[in-house]
Short mmCIF file of C-alpha atoms and ligand atoms in Angstrom, two decimals:
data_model
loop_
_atom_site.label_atom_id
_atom_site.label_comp_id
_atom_site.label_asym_id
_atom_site.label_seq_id
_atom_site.Cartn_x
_atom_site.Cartn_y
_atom_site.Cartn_z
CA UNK A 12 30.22 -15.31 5.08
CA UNK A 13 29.87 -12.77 2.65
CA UNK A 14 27.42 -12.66 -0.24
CA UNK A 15 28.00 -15.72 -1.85
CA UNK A 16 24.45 -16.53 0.19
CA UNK A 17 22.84 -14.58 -2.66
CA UNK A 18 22.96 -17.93 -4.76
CA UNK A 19 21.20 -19.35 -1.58
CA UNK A 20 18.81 -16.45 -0.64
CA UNK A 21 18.73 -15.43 -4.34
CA UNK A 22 15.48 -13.29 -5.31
CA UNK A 23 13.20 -16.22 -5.98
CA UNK A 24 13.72 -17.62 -2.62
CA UNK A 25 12.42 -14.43 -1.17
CA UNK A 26 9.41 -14.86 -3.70
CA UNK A 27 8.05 -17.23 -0.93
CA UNK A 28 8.61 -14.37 1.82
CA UNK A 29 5.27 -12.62 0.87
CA UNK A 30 2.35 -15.02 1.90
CA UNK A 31 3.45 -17.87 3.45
CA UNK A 32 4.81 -17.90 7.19
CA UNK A 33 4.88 -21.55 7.56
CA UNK A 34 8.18 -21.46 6.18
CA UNK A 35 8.46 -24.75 4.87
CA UNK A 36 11.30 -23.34 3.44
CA UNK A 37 13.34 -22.58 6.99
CA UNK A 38 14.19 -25.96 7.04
CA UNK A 39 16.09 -25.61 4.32
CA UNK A 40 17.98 -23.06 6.15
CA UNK A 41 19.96 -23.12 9.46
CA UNK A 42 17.80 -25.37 11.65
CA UNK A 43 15.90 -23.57 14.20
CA UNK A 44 13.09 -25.12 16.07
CA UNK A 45 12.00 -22.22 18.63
CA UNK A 46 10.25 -24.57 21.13
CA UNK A 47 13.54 -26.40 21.48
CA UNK A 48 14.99 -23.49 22.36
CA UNK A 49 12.49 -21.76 24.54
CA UNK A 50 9.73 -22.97 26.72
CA UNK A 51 6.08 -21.57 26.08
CA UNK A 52 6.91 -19.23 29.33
CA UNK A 53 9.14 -17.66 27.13
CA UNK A 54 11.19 -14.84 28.46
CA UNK A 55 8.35 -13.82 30.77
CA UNK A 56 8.45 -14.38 34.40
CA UNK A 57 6.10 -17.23 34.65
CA UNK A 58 8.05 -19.83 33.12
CA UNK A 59 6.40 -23.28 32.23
CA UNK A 60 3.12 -23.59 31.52
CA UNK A 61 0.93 -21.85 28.41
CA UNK A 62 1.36 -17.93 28.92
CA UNK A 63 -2.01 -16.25 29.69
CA UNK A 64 -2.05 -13.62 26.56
CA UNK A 65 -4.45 -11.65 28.53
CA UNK A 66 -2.63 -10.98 31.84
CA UNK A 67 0.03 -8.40 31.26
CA UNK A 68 3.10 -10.18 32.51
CA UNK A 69 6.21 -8.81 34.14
CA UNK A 70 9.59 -8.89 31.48
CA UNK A 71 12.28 -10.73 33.32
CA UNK A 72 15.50 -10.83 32.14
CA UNK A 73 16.57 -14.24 30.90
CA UNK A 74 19.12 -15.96 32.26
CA UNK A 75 21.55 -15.50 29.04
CA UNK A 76 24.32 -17.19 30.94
CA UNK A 77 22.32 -20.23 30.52
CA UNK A 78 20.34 -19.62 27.46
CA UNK A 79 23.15 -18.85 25.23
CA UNK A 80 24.72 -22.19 24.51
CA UNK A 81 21.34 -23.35 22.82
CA UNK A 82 20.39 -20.56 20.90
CA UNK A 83 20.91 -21.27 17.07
CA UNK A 84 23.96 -19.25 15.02
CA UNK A 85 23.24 -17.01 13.10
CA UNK A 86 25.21 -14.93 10.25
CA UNK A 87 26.20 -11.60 10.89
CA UNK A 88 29.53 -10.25 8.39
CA UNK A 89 28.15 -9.89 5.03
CA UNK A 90 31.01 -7.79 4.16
CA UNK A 91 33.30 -8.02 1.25
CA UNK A 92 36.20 -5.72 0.54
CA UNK A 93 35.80 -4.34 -3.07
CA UNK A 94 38.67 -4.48 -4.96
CA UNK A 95 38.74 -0.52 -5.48
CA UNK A 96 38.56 -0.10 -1.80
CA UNK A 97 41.48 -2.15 -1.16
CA UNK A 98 43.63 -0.55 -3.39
CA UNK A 99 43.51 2.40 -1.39
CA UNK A 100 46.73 3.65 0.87
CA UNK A 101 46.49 4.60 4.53
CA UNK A 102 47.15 8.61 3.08
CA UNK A 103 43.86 8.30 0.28
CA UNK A 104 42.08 6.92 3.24
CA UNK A 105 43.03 9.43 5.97
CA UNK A 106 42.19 12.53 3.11
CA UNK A 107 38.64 11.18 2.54
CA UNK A 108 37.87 11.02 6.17
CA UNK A 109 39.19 14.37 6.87
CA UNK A 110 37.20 15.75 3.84
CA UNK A 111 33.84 14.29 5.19
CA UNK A 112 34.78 15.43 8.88
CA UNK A 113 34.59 11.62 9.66
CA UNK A 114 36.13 10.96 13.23
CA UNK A 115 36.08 7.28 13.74
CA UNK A 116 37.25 5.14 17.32
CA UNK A 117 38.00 1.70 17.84
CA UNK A 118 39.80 -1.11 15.98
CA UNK A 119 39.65 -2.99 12.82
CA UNK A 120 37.75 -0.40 11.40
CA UNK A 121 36.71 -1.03 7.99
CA UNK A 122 37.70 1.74 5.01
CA UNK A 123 35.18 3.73 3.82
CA UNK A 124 33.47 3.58 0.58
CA UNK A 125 32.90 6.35 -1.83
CA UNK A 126 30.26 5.19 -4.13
CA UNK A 127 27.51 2.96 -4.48
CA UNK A 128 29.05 -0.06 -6.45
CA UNK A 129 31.82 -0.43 -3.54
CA UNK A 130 29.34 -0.68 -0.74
CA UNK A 131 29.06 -4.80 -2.46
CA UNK A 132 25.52 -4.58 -1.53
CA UNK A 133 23.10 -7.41 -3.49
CA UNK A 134 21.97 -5.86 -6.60
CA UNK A 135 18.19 -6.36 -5.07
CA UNK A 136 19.24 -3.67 -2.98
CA UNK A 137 21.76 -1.71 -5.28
CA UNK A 138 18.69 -1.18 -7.38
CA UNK A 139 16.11 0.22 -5.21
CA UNK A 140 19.16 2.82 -4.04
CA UNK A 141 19.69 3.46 -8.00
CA UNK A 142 16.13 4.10 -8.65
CA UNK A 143 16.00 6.82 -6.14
CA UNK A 144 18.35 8.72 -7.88
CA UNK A 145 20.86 9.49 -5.66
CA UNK A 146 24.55 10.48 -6.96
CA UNK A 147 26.64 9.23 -4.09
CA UNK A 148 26.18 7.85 -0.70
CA UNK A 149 26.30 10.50 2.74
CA UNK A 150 29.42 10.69 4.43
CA UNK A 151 27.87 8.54 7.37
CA UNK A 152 26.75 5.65 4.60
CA UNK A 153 30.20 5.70 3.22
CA UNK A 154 31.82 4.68 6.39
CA UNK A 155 28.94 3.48 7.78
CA UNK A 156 27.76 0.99 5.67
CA UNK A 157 31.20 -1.50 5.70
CA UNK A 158 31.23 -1.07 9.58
CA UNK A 159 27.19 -2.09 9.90
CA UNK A 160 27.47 -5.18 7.35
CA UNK A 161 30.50 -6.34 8.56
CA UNK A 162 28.38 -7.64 11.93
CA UNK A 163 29.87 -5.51 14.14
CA UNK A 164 28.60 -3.44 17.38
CA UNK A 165 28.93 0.50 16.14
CA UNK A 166 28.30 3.66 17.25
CA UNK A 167 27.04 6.25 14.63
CA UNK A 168 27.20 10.08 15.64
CA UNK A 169 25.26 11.72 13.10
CA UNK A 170 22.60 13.99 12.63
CA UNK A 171 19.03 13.63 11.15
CA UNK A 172 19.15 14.59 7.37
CA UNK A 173 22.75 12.77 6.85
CA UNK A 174 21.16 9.91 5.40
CA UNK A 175 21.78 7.78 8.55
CA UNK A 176 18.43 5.94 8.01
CA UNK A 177 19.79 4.10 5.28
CA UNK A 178 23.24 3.64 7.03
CA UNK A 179 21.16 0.91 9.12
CA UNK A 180 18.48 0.31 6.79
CA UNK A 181 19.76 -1.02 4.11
CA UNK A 182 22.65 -3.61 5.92
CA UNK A 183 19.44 -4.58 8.17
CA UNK A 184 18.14 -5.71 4.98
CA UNK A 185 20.73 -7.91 3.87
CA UNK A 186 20.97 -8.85 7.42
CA UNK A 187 17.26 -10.23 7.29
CA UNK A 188 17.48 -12.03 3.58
CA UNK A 189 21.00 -14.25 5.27
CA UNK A 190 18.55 -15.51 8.01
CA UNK A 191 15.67 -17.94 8.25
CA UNK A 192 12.28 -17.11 7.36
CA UNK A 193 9.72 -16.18 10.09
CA UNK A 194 7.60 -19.11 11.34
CA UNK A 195 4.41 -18.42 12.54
CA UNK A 196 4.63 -16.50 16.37
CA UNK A 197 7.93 -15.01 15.49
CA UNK A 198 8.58 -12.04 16.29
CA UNK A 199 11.35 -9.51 14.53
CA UNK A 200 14.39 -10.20 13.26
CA UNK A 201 15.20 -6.48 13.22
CA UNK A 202 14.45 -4.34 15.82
CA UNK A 203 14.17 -0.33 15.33
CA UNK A 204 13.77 1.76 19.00
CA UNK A 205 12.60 5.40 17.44
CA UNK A 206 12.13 8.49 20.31
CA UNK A 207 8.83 9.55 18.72
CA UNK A 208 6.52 8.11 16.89
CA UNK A 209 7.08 10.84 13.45
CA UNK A 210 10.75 9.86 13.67
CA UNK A 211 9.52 5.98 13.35
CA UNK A 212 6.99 6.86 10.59
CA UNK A 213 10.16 8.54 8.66
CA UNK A 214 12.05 5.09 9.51
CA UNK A 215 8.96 2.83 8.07
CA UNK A 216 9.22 4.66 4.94
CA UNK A 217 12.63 3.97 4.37
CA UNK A 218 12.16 0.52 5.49
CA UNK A 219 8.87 0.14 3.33
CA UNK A 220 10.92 1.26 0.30
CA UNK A 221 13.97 0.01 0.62
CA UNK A 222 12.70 -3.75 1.57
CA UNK A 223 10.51 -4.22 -0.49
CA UNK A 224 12.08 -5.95 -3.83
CA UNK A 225 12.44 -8.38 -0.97
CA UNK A 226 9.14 -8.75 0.65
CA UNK A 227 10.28 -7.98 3.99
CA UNK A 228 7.38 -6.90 6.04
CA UNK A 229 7.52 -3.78 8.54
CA UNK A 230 5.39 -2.63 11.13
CA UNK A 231 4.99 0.89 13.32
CA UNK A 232 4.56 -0.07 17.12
CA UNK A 233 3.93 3.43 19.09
CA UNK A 234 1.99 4.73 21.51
CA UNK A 235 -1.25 7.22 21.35
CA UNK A 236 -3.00 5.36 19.27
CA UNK A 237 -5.11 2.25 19.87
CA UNK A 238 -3.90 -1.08 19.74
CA UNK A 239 -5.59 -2.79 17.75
CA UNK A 240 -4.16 -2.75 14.17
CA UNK A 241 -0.81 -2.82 15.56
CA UNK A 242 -1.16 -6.24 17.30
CA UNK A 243 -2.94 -7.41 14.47
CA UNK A 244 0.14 -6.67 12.50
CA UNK A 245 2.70 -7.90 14.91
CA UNK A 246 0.60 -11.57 15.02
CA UNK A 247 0.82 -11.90 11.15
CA UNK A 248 4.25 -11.65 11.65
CA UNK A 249 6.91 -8.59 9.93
CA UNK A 250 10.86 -9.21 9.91
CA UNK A 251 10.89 -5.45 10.93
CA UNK A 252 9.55 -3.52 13.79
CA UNK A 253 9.99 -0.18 14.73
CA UNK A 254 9.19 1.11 17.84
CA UNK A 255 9.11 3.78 20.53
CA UNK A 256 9.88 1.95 23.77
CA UNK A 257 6.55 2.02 26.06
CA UNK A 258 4.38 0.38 23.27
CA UNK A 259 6.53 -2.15 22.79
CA UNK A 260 6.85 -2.78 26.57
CA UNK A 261 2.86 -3.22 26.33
CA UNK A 262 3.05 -5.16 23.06
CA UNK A 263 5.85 -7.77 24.82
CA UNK A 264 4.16 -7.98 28.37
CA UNK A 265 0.78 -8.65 26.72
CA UNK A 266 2.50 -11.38 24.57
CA UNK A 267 1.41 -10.16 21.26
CA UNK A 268 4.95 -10.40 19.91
CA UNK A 269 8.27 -11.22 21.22
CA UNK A 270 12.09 -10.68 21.16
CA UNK A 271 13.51 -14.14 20.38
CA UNK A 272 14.32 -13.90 16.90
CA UNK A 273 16.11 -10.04 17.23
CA UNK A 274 19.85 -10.46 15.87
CA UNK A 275 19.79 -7.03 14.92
CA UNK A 276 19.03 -3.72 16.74
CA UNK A 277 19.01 -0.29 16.30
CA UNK A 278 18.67 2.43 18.74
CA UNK A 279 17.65 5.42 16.62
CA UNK A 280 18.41 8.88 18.11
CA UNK A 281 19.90 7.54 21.28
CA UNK A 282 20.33 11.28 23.11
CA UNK A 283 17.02 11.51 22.70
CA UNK A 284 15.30 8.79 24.06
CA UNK A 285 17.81 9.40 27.00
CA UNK A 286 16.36 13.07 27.26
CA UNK A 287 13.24 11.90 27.01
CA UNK A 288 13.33 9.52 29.84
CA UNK A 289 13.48 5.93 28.05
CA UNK A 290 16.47 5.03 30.07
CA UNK A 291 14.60 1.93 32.05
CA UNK A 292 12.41 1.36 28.93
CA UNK A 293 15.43 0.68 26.77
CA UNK A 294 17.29 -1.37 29.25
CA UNK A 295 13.99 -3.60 29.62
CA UNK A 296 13.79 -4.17 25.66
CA UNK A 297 17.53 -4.30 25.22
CA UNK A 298 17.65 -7.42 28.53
CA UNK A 299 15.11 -9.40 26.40
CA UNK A 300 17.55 -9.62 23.33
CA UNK A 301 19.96 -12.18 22.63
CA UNK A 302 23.29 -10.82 23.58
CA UNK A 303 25.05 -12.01 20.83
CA UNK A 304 23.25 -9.85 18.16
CA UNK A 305 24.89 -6.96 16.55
CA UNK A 306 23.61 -3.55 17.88
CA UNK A 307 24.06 -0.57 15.93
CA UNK A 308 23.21 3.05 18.10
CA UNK A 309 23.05 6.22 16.15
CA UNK A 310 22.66 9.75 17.93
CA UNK A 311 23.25 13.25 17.04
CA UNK A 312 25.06 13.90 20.15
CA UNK A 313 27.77 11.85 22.48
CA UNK A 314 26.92 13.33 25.87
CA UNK A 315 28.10 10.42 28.53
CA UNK A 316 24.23 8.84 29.45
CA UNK A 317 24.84 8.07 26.05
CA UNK A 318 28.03 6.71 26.22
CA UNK A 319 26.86 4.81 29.13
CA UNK A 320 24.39 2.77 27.28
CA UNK A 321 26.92 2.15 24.50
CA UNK A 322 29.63 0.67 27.61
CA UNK A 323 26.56 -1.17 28.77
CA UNK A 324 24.83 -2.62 25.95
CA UNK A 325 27.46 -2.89 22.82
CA UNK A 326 30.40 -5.57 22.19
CA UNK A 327 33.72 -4.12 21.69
CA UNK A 328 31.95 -1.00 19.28
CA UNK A 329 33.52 0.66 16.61
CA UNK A 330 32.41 4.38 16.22
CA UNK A 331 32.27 6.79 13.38
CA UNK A 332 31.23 10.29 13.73
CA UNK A 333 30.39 13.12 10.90
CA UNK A 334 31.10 16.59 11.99
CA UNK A 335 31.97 17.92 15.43
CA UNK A 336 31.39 16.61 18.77
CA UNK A 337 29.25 19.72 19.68
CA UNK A 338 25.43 19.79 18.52
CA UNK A 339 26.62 22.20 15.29
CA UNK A 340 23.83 23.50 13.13
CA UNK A 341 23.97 22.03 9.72
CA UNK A 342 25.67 23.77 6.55
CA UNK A 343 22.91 23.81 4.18
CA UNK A 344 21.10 26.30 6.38
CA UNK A 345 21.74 30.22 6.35
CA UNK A 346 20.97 31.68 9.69
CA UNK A 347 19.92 34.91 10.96
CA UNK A 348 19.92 35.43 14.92
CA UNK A 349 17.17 38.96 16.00
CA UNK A 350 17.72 39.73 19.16
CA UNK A 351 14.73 41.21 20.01
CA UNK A 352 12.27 41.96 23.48
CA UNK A 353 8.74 39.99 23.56
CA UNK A 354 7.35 43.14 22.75
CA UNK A 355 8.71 43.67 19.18
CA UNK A 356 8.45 39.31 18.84
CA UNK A 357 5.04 39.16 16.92
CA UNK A 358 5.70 42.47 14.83
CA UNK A 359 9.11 40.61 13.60
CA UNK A 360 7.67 37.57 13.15
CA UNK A 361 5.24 38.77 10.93
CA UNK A 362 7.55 40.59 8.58
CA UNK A 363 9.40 37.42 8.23
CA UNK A 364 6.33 35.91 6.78
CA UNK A 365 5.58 38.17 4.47
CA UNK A 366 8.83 37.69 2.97
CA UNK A 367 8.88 34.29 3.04
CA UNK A 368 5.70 33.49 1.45
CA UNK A 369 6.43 35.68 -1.37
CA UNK A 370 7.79 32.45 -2.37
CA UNK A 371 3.90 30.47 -2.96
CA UNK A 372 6.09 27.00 -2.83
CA UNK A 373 7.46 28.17 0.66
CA UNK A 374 6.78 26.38 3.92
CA UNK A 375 7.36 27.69 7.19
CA UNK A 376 7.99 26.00 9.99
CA UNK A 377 7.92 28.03 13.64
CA UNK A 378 9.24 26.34 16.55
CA UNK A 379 8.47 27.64 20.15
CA UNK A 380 9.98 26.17 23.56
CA UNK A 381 6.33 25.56 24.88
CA UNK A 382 3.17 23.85 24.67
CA UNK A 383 1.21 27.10 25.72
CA UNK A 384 3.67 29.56 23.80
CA UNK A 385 2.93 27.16 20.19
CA UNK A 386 -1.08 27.73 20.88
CA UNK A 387 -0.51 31.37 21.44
CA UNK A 388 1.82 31.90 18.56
CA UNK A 389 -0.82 29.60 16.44
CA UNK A 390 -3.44 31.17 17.65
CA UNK A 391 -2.20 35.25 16.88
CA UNK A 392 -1.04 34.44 13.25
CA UNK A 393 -4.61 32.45 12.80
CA UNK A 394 -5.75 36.06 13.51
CA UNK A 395 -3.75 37.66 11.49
CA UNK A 396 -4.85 35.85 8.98
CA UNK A 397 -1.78 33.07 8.90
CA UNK A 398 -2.62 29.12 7.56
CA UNK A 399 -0.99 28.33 10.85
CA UNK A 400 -1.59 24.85 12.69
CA UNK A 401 -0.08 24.05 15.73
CA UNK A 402 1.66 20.45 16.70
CA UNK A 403 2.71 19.72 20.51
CA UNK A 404 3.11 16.52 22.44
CA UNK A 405 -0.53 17.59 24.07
CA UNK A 406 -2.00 17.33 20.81
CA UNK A 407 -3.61 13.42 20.30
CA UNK A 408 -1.64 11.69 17.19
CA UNK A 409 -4.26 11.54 14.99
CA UNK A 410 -4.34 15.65 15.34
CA UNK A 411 -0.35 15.25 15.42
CA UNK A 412 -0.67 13.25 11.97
CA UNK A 413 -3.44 15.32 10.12
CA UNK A 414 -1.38 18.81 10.88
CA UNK A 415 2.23 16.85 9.53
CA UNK A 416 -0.24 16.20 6.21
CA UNK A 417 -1.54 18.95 5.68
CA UNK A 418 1.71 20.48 6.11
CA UNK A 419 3.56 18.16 4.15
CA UNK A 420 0.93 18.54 1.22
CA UNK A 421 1.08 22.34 1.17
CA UNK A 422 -2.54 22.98 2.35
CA UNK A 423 -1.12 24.70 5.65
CA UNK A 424 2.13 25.95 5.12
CA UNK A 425 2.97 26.86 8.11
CA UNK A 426 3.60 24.72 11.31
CA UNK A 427 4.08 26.03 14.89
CA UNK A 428 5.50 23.30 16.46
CA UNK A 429 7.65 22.18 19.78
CA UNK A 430 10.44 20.23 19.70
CA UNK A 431 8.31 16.79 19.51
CA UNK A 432 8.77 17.86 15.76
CA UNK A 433 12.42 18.97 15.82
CA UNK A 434 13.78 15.88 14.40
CA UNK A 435 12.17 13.14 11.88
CA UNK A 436 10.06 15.75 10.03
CA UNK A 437 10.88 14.17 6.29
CA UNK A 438 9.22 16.24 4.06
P1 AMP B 17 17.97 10.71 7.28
O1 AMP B 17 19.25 11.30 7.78
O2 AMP B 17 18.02 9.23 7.33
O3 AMP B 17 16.79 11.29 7.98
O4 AMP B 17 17.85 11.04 5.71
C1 AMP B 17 17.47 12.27 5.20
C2 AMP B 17 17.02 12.18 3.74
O5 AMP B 17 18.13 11.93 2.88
C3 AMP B 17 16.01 11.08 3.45
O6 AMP B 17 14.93 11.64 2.76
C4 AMP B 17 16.75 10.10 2.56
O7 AMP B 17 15.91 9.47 1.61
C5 AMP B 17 17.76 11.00 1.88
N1 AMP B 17 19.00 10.26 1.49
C6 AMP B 17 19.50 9.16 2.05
N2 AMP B 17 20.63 8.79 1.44
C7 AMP B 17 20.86 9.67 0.46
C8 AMP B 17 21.90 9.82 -0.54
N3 AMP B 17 22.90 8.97 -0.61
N4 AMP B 17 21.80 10.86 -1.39
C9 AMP B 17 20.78 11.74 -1.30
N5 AMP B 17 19.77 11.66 -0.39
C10 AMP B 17 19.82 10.64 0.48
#
């Protein structure tokens, strides 16, 4: 089914997306009465019954074996070769990959696009991309894109700052418009799993701007912070969530939302919930979704944990990759490597700054291998007379989110920082 739905789930249905989650309207659509399909025990372990919302309960895995016969369809190709595309031979084909250093694995894999128009997204969407001003898509949207709307599993290896946000972003939205409205108690229909909680900000953003000619609502689930607003956003019910594992673990075992409605998932920065132990979270969350949804795993890297989740976890995957295999440092950068003893490290280190705030505009961002080595570092330049704040994973997130600000907004332009900042700092 491709987007001949538009006439269906044209812009003036979605008008009815904003207030209302009674969804009269989902009866219009494919028919999908939840309590038919699940009992009020849900996916937890104490089936039968009315679940206890204030008794964390233990996720069990269903039993999908059984489940899957009654669960309703649900769309999942939205693609539609554009004419342009088509024309193209195997050899005009073969040159643009090699061009963008696209490596791609697996079969039936669509062609790539190379602009905008061919990408046959719904002009709700082509619109918002327009009005950003951007001249062409990334390498990773160009190939990405026709694999991710045309339903299937894939594997994206690129890095933060390739535009791979909007690789899933934007086919999650289409995704989201093809399917029945929320009803009340529903939880996502797309499901985001962010390492950290800035990377997940960067992803709401996206999401926030992105979806919203279509009144699709979002919400940030992560941990550090209290509870409170979060569940009250998950009850009044958003199409997307995005989420670092262990709140979401809380958020499901406490009943506040669930996983029933999820067709489409996204594990954001794979290697790095991996390195950062999320292994047994992810393999919870991922058990709790309806095997037959299409999961889409990004990751700068393609060590094999990674690759094991991917065997694990993802349907007969089709894989595109921009650049090398190896972590490679990205083009746009210049880079100059002092090697230099701990001695001369603060004299250098200063000089650098001098010369790079000549430039008033300039930001400077510092990163150290330590928590204690980012407060010394903060603390020398603050005595030397430095704008220097300090952000480390001991830090509490509202101190985490004040220093990103007042980075971000120029009031402290420089940031000494571990690597809980390396990636999903969006300026
Ligand atoms: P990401 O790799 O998703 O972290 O994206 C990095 C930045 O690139 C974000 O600020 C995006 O808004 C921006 N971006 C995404 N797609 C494009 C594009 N086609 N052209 C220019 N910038 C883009």
């Amino acid at each position: 089914m491709g987007f001949g739905r538009d006439q269906q789930y044209n812009k003036s249905n979605f008008n009815s997306r904003g207030g209302d989650f009674r969804g009269g309207r989902s009866s219009d659509r494919n028919s999908y009465n939840r309590d038919e399909q699940f009992n009020a025990g849900g996916f937890h372990g104490r089936s039968g019954g009315r679940q206890n919302y204030n008794q964390p309960q233990d996720l069990v895995r269903p039993n999908w074996e059984v489940e899957m016969p009654n669960l309703p369809p649900f769309e999942k190709n939205f693609y539609h070769e554009h004419e342009s595309v088509s024309k193209r031979d195997d050899n005009e084909i073969r040159e643009f990959r090699k061009e963008n250093e696209m490596t791609i694995t697996g079969h039936d894999i669509p062609k790539p696009i190379t602009n905008f128009d061919e990408a046959g997204f719904p002009d709700y969407v082509l619109e918002e991309v327009k009005a950003e001003g951007f001249d062409k898509p990334t390498a990773i949207q160009c190939q990405g894109w026709p694999m991710a709307l045309s339903g299937r599993d894939m594997i994206g290896v690129a890095a933060t700052g390739s535009g791979k946000t909007l690789s899933y972003c934007l086919p999650g939205i289409v995704h989201i418009n093809a399917q029945p409205l929320l009803s009340p108690g529903d939880g996502p229909i797309v499901l985001v799993l962010s390492p950290t909680r800035e990377l997940a900000v960067q992803i709401q953003k996206e999401c926030s701007k992105f979806g919203q000619s279509s009144r699709i609502r979002n919400t940030c689930v992560y941990g550090g912070v209290p509870r409170g607003q979060q569940i009250r956003d998950l009850i009044r019910g958003a199409e997307i969530v995005i989420a670092t594992p262990g709140r979401l673990i809380d958020m499901l075992e406490i009943g506040k939302t669930n996983l029933k409605r999820v067709t489409y998932l996204v594990l954001d920065e794979a290697d790095r919930m991996l390195d950062m132990g999320f292994e047994p979270q992810i393999r919870k969350i991922v058990d709790q979704i309806r095997p037959d949804r299409q999961t889409l795993m990004w990751s700068a890297t393609w060590p094999k944990e990674v690759q094991q989740l991917a065997r694990d976890y993802l349907n007969d995957p089709i894989q595109v990759q921009i650049g090398s295999l190896e972590l490679s440092a990205s083009h746009t950068i210049t880079q100059l490597v002092e090697v230099v003893s701990d001695f001369e490290k603060r004299d250098r280190l200063n000089k650098h700054l001098v010369t790079a705030s000549e430039d008033k505009e300039s930001k400077i961002l510092i990163f150290a291998s330590t928590k204690r080595t980012c407060d010394e570092i903060t603390k020398y330049l603050r005595e030397d007379g430095w704008p220097a704040l300090a952000i480390h994973g001991d830090k509490d997130q509202r101190e985490r989110d004040w220093v990103l600000q007042e980075f971000r907004d120029g009031r402290s332009p420089i940031m000494v920082a571990t690597d809980v900042a390396a990636r999903g700092i969006g300026m």
